[in-house]
Amino acid sequence: MERMPAWADALLVPLISLAVAFAISSGVILAIGENPWEALKIMVTGALGSSYGWGYTLYYATNFIFTGLAVAVAFHASLFNIGGEGQATLGGLGVALACLFVPWPHWSLALIGAAAMGAAFGAAWAAVPAWLQARRGSHIVITTIMFNFIAASLLNYVLVNVLRPTGSMDPATARFPGATSLPGIGDMLTAVGIPFAKTTPANVTLFIALGACFLVWALIWRTRLGYEIRAFGKSEKAAVYAGISPVRITMLAMLISGALAGLMAINNVMGEAERLVLNSVEGAGFIGIAVALMGRSHPFGVLLAALLFGFLYQGGAELALWTSIPRELITVIQALVILFTGALDNMVRQPVEALFLRARKGAK
Amino acid sequence: MAERQAQGRPEAAALPPAIELRGISKAFGPVQANGDISVRVARGTIHGIVGENGAGKSTLMSILYGFYRADAGEILIGGRPTPIPDSQSAIRAGIGMVFQHFKLVPNFTVLENVVLGAEEGALLRPSLARARRELTRLAEDYELDVDPDALVEDLSVGHQQRVEILKALYRQADILILDEPTGVLTPAEADHLFRILKGLKAQGKTIVLITHKLREIMEITDEVSVMRRGEMVATVRTEATSPEALAELMVGRKVLLRVDKAPAAPGRTVLEIEDLRVRDGHGVERLKGVSLTLRAGEILGIAGVAGNGQSELLELLGGIAQGTGRVRLNGTELDLSGRGCNGRARRAAGIAHVPEDRQHLGMILDFAAWENVAFGYQDAPEYRAGRFFMDNDALRAECEGKMARFDVRPPLPALAGKNFSGGNQQKLIVAREIERNPDLLLIGQPTRGVDIGAIEFIHKQIVALRDAGKAILLVSVELDEIMSLSDRIAVMFDGRIMGLRDPARTDERELGLMMAGMDGTRGAA
Ligand SMILES: Nc1ncnc2c1ncn2[C@@H]1O[C@H](COP(=O)(O)OP(=O)(O)OP(=O)(O)O)[C@@H](O)[C@H]1O
Ligand SMILES: [Mg+2]
């Protein structure tokens, strides 16, 4: 079939999906007797109206960039990695070990070491499902989901029985040493003369996330490995003809995917909490799926979608704070956005496409 | 535009034509696929459409079937202007289409496939029962017999095609469009198809047949339209024309309809195959001990009805499938079942492979042409920039060069593989493989779905490679092609080599017998 222009496909369709999701959310808010317009205003001012709000929005967005990229890379190999949650959990463990047991002289070295550990742990957690898929044909969707549960239990065990400081009641590690504390965005911007709230969790990891977007873009569209990943993702049979090993590509794509998910931990564990707690990932692994879907598996699309979800998270938190709209409803709004931008994508796409073709015909 | 519109059968002359297209135009971005096309197809006739690859035949029929919308022009069905914005409208207007790539659900039965999308009411049962009665009737009327309860995936290609035809007839099609229906059929299946088409015509149905085989046009059509580069250059009565004249109209120059080659000068042995065996996924032995040798400067043609092990032979040699036995290339043993059995290792050893299934093996349809140029050779140093990166600029330049040398149309490296017509896809793949200058070229169905101008060109390239002292293993279900290209012919039947023949000392009859599993007796080479 014919297609609409690329810009409409990449921007217009998600924006309309978003509008529909917001429209339905408004209906729900109206139904519980609140004013949707006020609610939107609170979300926007809360998330984007102050440097404090921005700090949180960017912090969440950083998480979602990593998990979104993780899903996107696997998507290109036609692998559906649902295990971002577990891989990020293990990444957190790696980061915690690096921060707790290595006497880092400076945060920059600590960042490199922790990033390497986080990525390695995330990749290792993805390696088992990848191997099972590549060698045994066990479906990666099932195994990565199972590995999410195993990761949660494993962390539980490690925190309660191994890493918990003696005498603490809290299933969490000790606070990381001060030398591993990452500079916040606020500190960095204020240092160059731009006023920015200092108490927000957004930190230097944001720049690593932006760098990761660029690197993933280069990997997918500029390298030989990216070429092989995309070829394999389009047709395994053809890839075999071309001498591309399905086992190798499945493993590599999943290792990179897991490493990206694991990298998220330098943001939430090292940058924000500065210790490892239970359930530190807080669903970011799953949001990554929506982010990758909405971003069309393109790193820059992932970046934009991550910002949107960062906004929804922070705006939603503000909403819960200032209105009687219950927290659960905010989850509903987020779910609607996921539903319309991800799952129901075609519902919006087809009418838009038809409209375009008609308009184009009319113009001739 | 020279349009000579002939009349159909005398009694049909008074009636409005079944199909009339007026001034149809269609562009895909920069490509003018159809430009101001007008044609009439008389009711109750078989109308052929011929033209080079990319001439716009499929596009025109896709417009008629509502798959694409024309930029300009008008469609009249039975004399009445009929806008066809989508396939439903086409079906309502009584048009059915059999695509070259079937659109069946493999794990549904024949009956379910026929009913799919034409169910009546909420319950399936009445529709199925009605369809069953209807299928029995159609089977009797038109030799269209298929087992209604068989799963489509278990059917041969020929039978699957019948299901497509049945689907159209079940939806009360009066007009049936077939796009290259014989490309995938064995000669016997093609004959059967033509009997079906003649039966349909006798019942007053109108048939439009796209094909590259002029023999088929001469045999079965009443009228034939010739397209060239998006335009309709002529419509003539079939009786009043000849294959040579049609070929010239299509290509715009005289075309050699046979291969022009000097006798082979075979050199050293390049390939030695001993006792090759391959089992498929169900454990059934598909190659049952094949032994062959192939020398430099020689074309060995493998004749056989599709499905007798030729594909397995190519895939094993190409490193796609695994098997047992011994294969030596230039004296070096090839790995047939271990880690060294893959396409990468085979290419490194000097084997190039033009696969039979160009769309699913030979290229990535979603990749741009320039990306497909590297397909299989993504490791080649000249396509790389440093250890990790691809040299995309070099690839684009290489693609432009190949497009110019092999006359690929349109010459747009950025166009996705799927947007090239079948013949041009094939030219891209042949260019990619032949220009690697391999010691051994494996080439399967080199000219399936390829127009006569391009056939001539591809055949020339194969012969040139042979004359450069390379060994060529040719697999084709087209006996003509095997007979005219090969220096030696091996006939395969049921996973075995039935015998070797010298093309100069055998004929189609003998080869046909051997292909059916009977021992040929004369002219062993
Ligand atoms: N979706 C598309 N986008 C861009 N170009 C297209 C598209 N479909 C077809 N084309 C181009 O339009 C031209 C006509 O293609 P078409 O498939 O109609 O040719 P054809 O006559 O059927 O050729 P063949 O004999 O090889 O099947 C070709 O140049 C082709 O590359
Ligand atoms: Mg075609």
Coordinates of N, CA and C in Angstrom, one line a residue, chain B residues 319-447:
Chain B
G319 N 25.6 -23.4 2.0 CA 25.9 -23.2 3.4 C 24.6 -22.9 4.2
I320 N 23.4 -23.0 3.6 CA 22.2 -22.6 4.3 C 21.7 -23.9 5.1
A321 N 21.8 -25.0 4.4 CA 21.3 -26.3 5.1 C 22.5 -27.2 5.4
Q322 N 22.2 -28.2 6.2 CA 23.3 -29.1 6.6 C 23.0 -30.5 6.0
G323 N 24.0 -31.3 5.9 CA 23.8 -32.6 5.3 C 25.0 -33.4 5.5
T324 N 25.0 -34.6 4.9 CA 26.2 -35.5 5.0 C 26.7 -35.8 3.6
G325 N 27.9 -36.3 3.5 CA 28.6 -36.6 2.2 C 29.9 -35.8 2.2
R326 N 30.4 -35.7 1.0 CA 31.7 -35.0 0.8 C 31.6 -34.0 -0.3
V327 N 32.1 -32.8 -0.1 CA 32.1 -31.8 -1.2 C 33.5 -31.2 -1.1
R328 N 34.2 -31.3 -2.3 CA 35.5 -30.6 -2.4 C 35.4 -29.5 -3.4
L329 N 35.9 -28.3 -3.0 CA 35.9 -27.2 -3.9 C 37.4 -26.8 -4.1
N330 N 37.8 -26.8 -5.3 CA 39.2 -26.6 -5.6 C 40.1 -27.5 -4.7
G331 N 39.7 -28.7 -4.5 CA 40.5 -29.7 -3.7 C 40.4 -29.6 -2.2
T332 N 39.7 -28.5 -1.7 CA 39.5 -28.3 -0.3 C 38.2 -28.8 0.2
E333 N 38.2 -29.6 1.2 CA 36.9 -30.2 1.7 C 36.0 -29.1 2.4
L334 N 34.7 -29.1 2.1 CA 33.8 -28.1 2.7 C 33.1 -28.8 3.9
D335 N 32.9 -28.0 4.9 CA 32.2 -28.4 6.1 C 30.7 -28.5 5.8
L336 N 30.1 -29.7 5.9 CA 28.7 -29.8 5.6 C 27.7 -29.8 6.8
S337 N 28.3 -30.0 8.0 CA 27.4 -30.1 9.1 C 27.9 -29.4 10.3
G338 N 29.1 -28.9 10.3 CA 29.6 -28.3 11.5 C 29.5 -26.8 11.6
R339 N 30.3 -26.1 12.3 CA 30.3 -24.7 12.5 C 30.7 -24.0 11.2
G340 N 31.5 -24.7 10.4 CA 32.0 -24.1 9.1 C 31.0 -24.2 8.0
C341 N 29.8 -24.7 8.3 CA 28.7 -24.8 7.3 C 27.8 -23.5 7.4
N342 N 28.3 -22.4 6.8 CA 27.4 -21.2 6.8 C 27.8 -20.4 5.5
G343 N 26.9 -19.5 5.2 CA 27.1 -18.7 4.0 C 28.4 -17.9 4.0
R344 N 28.8 -17.5 5.2 CA 30.0 -16.7 5.3 C 31.2 -17.5 4.8
A345 N 31.3 -18.7 5.4 CA 32.4 -19.6 5.0 C 32.4 -20.0 3.5
R346 N 31.2 -20.2 3.0 CA 31.1 -20.6 1.6 C 31.6 -19.4 0.7
R347 N 31.2 -18.2 1.0 CA 31.6 -17.1 0.2 C 33.1 -16.9 0.3
A348 N 33.6 -17.1 1.5 CA 35.1 -17.0 1.6 C 35.8 -18.0 0.8
A349 N 35.2 -19.2 0.6 CA 35.8 -20.3 -0.2 C 35.7 -20.0 -1.7
G350 N 34.9 -19.0 -2.1 CA 34.8 -18.7 -3.5 C 33.5 -19.1 -4.1
I351 N 32.4 -19.3 -3.3 CA 31.1 -19.7 -3.9 C 30.2 -18.5 -3.8
A352 N 29.6 -18.2 -4.9 CA 28.5 -17.2 -4.9 C 27.2 -17.9 -5.1
H353 N 26.1 -17.3 -4.6 CA 24.8 -18.1 -4.7 C 23.7 -17.1 -5.0
V354 N 23.1 -17.3 -6.1 CA 21.8 -16.6 -6.5 C 20.7 -17.5 -6.1
P355 N 20.0 -17.3 -5.0 CA 19.0 -18.3 -4.5 C 17.8 -18.3 -5.3
E356 N 17.1 -19.5 -5.2 CA 15.9 -19.6 -6.0 C 14.8 -18.6 -5.5
D357 N 14.7 -18.4 -4.2 CA 13.7 -17.6 -3.7 C 14.3 -16.2 -3.4
R358 N 14.2 -15.4 -4.4 CA 15.0 -14.1 -4.3 C 14.4 -13.2 -3.3
Q359 N 13.0 -13.2 -3.1 CA 12.4 -12.3 -2.2 C 12.6 -12.7 -0.7
H360 N 12.7 -13.9 -0.4 CA 12.8 -14.3 1.0 C 14.2 -14.7 1.4
L361 N 15.0 -15.0 0.4 CA 16.4 -15.4 0.8 C 17.4 -14.3 0.2
G362 N 17.2 -14.0 -1.0 CA 18.3 -13.2 -1.7 C 18.4 -11.8 -1.3
M363 N 17.4 -11.2 -0.6 CA 17.5 -9.8 -0.3 C 16.6 -9.5 0.9
I364 N 16.8 -8.4 1.5 CA 15.9 -7.9 2.5 C 15.0 -6.9 1.9
L365 N 13.7 -7.2 1.8 CA 12.8 -6.4 1.0 C 12.7 -5.0 1.5
D366 N 12.9 -4.8 2.9 CA 12.7 -3.5 3.4 C 14.0 -2.7 3.4
F367 N 15.1 -3.3 3.0 CA 16.4 -2.6 2.9 C 16.4 -1.8 1.5
A368 N 17.1 -0.7 1.6 CA 17.3 0.0 0.3 C 18.2 -0.8 -0.6
A369 N 18.1 -0.5 -1.9 CA 18.9 -1.2 -2.9 C 20.4 -1.2 -2.5
W370 N 20.8 -0.1 -2.1 CA 22.3 0.0 -1.8 C 22.6 -0.8 -0.6
E371 N 21.7 -1.0 0.4 CA 22.0 -1.9 1.5 C 22.0 -3.3 1.0
N372 N 21.1 -3.7 0.1 CA 21.1 -5.0 -0.4 C 22.3 -5.4 -1.2
V373 N 23.0 -4.4 -1.7 CA 24.3 -4.6 -2.5 C 25.3 -5.3 -1.6
A374 N 25.2 -5.0 -0.3 CA 26.2 -5.6 0.7 C 25.7 -6.9 1.2
F375 N 24.5 -7.3 0.9 CA 23.9 -8.4 1.6 C 24.7 -9.7 1.3
G376 N 25.2 -10.3 2.3 CA 26.0 -11.5 2.2 C 27.5 -11.1 2.2
Y377 N 27.8 -9.9 1.8 CA 29.2 -9.4 1.7 C 29.4 -8.3 2.7
Q378 N 28.6 -8.3 3.8 CA 28.8 -7.2 4.7 C 30.2 -7.1 5.4
D379 N 30.9 -8.2 5.2 CA 32.3 -8.3 5.8 C 33.3 -7.8 4.8
A380 N 32.9 -7.7 3.5 CA 34.0 -7.4 2.5 C 34.7 -6.1 2.8
P381 N 36.0 -6.1 2.7 CA 36.8 -4.9 3.1 C 36.4 -3.7 2.4
E382 N 36.0 -3.8 1.1 CA 35.7 -2.6 0.3 C 34.4 -1.9 0.8
Y383 N 33.6 -2.7 1.5 CA 32.3 -2.1 2.0 C 32.5 -1.6 3.5
R384 N 33.7 -1.7 4.0 CA 33.8 -1.4 5.4 C 34.6 -0.1 5.6
A385 N 34.3 0.6 6.7 CA 35.1 1.7 7.1 C 35.6 1.4 8.5
G386 N 36.8 0.9 8.5 CA 37.3 0.5 9.8 C 36.8 -0.8 10.3
R387 N 37.0 -1.1 11.5 CA 36.7 -2.5 12.0 C 35.2 -2.7 12.1
F388 N 34.5 -1.6 12.6 CA 33.1 -1.8 13.0 C 32.1 -1.2 12.0
F389 N 32.5 -0.2 11.3 CA 31.6 0.6 10.5 C 31.4 0.1 9.1
M390 N 30.3 0.4 8.5 CA 30.0 0.1 7.1 C 30.4 1.4 6.3
D391 N 30.9 1.2 5.1 CA 31.1 2.4 4.3 C 29.9 2.7 3.4
N392 N 29.0 3.4 4.0 CA 27.7 3.6 3.3 C 27.9 4.4 1.9
D393 N 28.8 5.3 1.9 CA 29.0 6.0 0.7 C 29.6 5.1 -0.4
A394 N 30.5 4.2 0.0 CA 31.0 3.3 -1.0 C 29.9 2.3 -1.5
L395 N 29.0 2.0 -0.6 CA 27.9 1.1 -1.0 C 27.0 1.8 -2.0
R396 N 26.7 3.1 -1.7 CA 25.8 3.8 -2.6 C 26.4 3.9 -4.0
A397 N 27.7 4.2 -4.0 CA 28.4 4.3 -5.3 C 28.4 3.0 -6.0
E398 N 28.7 1.9 -5.3 CA 28.8 0.6 -5.9 C 27.4 0.2 -6.5
C399 N 26.3 0.6 -5.7 CA 25.0 0.3 -6.2 C 24.7 1.0 -7.5
E400 N 25.1 2.3 -7.5 CA 24.9 3.1 -8.8 C 25.6 2.4 -9.9
G401 N 26.8 2.0 -9.7 CA 27.5 1.3 -10.7 C 26.8 0.0 -11.2
K402 N 26.4 -0.8 -10.3 CA 25.7 -2.0 -10.6 C 24.4 -1.7 -11.4
M403 N 23.7 -0.7 -10.9 CA 22.5 -0.4 -11.6 C 22.7 0.0 -13.0
A404 N 23.8 0.7 -13.3 CA 24.1 1.1 -14.6 C 24.6 -0.1 -15.4
R405 N 25.5 -0.9 -14.9 CA 26.0 -2.0 -15.7 C 24.9 -3.1 -16.0
F406 N 24.0 -3.2 -15.0 CA 22.9 -4.3 -15.2 C 21.6 -3.7 -15.6
D407 N 21.6 -2.4 -15.9 CA 20.3 -1.8 -16.4 C 19.2 -2.0 -15.4
V408 N 19.4 -1.8 -14.2 CA 18.3 -1.9 -13.2 C 17.5 -0.7 -13.2
R409 N 16.2 -0.9 -13.3 CA 15.3 0.3 -13.4 C 14.2 0.2 -12.3
P410 N 13.9 1.3 -11.6 CA 14.6 2.6 -11.8 C 15.9 2.6 -11.1
P411 N 16.9 3.4 -11.7 CA 18.3 3.4 -11.1 C 18.3 4.3 -9.8
L412 N 17.6 3.9 -8.8 CA 17.6 4.7 -7.6 C 18.1 3.8 -6.4
P413 N 19.3 4.0 -6.0 CA 19.9 3.2 -4.9 C 19.1 3.3 -3.6
A414 N 18.4 4.4 -3.4 CA 17.7 4.6 -2.1 C 16.3 3.9 -2.1
L415 N 15.8 3.4 -3.2 CA 14.5 2.8 -3.3 C 14.6 1.4 -2.5
A416 N 13.6 1.1 -1.8 CA 13.6 -0.2 -1.0 C 13.5 -1.3 -2.0
G417 N 14.1 -2.4 -1.6 CA 14.1 -3.6 -2.5 C 12.7 -4.0 -2.9
K418 N 11.7 -3.9 -2.0 CA 10.4 -4.4 -2.3 C 9.7 -3.5 -3.4
N419 N 10.2 -2.3 -3.6 CA 9.6 -1.4 -4.6 C 10.2 -1.6 -6.0
F420 N 11.1 -2.5 -6.2 CA 11.5 -2.9 -7.5 C 10.6 -4.0 -8.1
S421 N 10.5 -4.0 -9.4 CA 9.7 -5.1 -9.9 C 10.6 -6.4 -9.8
G422 N 9.9 -7.5 -9.9 CA 10.6 -8.8 -9.7 C 11.9 -9.0 -10.6
G423 N 11.8 -8.6 -11.8 CA 13.0 -8.8 -12.7 C 14.1 -7.9 -12.3
N424 N 13.8 -6.7 -11.8 CA 14.9 -5.8 -11.4 C 15.5 -6.2 -10.1
Q425 N 14.7 -6.8 -9.2 CA 15.3 -7.4 -8.0 C 16.3 -8.4 -8.4
Q426 N 15.9 -9.3 -9.4 CA 16.8 -10.3 -9.8 C 18.1 -9.8 -10.4
K427 N 17.9 -8.7 -11.2 CA 19.2 -8.2 -11.8 C 20.1 -7.6 -10.7
L428 N 19.5 -7.1 -9.6 CA 20.4 -6.6 -8.5 C 21.1 -7.7 -7.9
I429 N 20.4 -8.8 -7.7 CA 21.0 -10.0 -7.0 C 22.1 -10.6 -7.9
V430 N 21.7 -10.8 -9.2 CA 22.7 -11.4 -10.1 C 23.9 -10.5 -10.2
A431 N 23.7 -9.2 -10.2 CA 24.9 -8.3 -10.3 C 25.7 -8.5 -9.1
R432 N 25.1 -8.5 -7.9 CA 25.9 -8.7 -6.7 C 26.7 -9.9 -6.7
E433 N 26.1 -11.0 -7.1 CA 26.8 -12.3 -7.0 C 27.8 -12.5 -8.1
I434 N 27.5 -12.2 -9.3 CA 28.4 -12.4 -10.5 C 29.6 -11.5 -10.3
E435 N 29.4 -10.3 -9.9 CA 30.5 -9.3 -9.9 C 31.5 -9.6 -8.8
R436 N 31.2 -10.6 -7.9 CA 32.2 -11.0 -6.9 C 33.2 -11.9 -7.6
N437 N 32.9 -12.3 -8.9 CA 33.9 -13.1 -9.6 C 34.2 -14.4 -8.9
P438 N 33.2 -15.2 -8.6 CA 33.4 -16.4 -7.8 C 34.0 -17.6 -8.6
D439 N 34.6 -18.5 -7.9 CA 35.1 -19.7 -8.6 C 33.9 -20.6 -9.0
L440 N 32.9 -20.6 -8.2 CA 31.7 -21.4 -8.4 C 30.5 -20.6 -8.2
L441 N 29.6 -20.5 -9.2 CA 28.4 -19.8 -9.0 C 27.2 -20.8 -8.9
L442 N 26.5 -20.7 -7.9 CA 25.2 -21.5 -7.7 C 24.1 -20.5 -8.1
I443 N 23.3 -21.0 -9.1 CA 22.3 -20.0 -9.5 C 21.0 -20.8 -9.7
G444 N 19.9 -20.4 -9.0 CA 18.7 -21.1 -9.0 C 17.6 -20.3 -9.6
Q445 N 16.9 -20.8 -10.6 CA 15.8 -20.1 -11.3 C 16.2 -18.7 -11.7
P446 N 17.3 -18.6 -12.5 CA 17.9 -17.3 -12.7 C 16.9 -16.3 -13.4
T447 N 15.9 -16.8 -14.1 CA 15.1 -15.9 -14.9 C 13.6 -16.1 -14.6

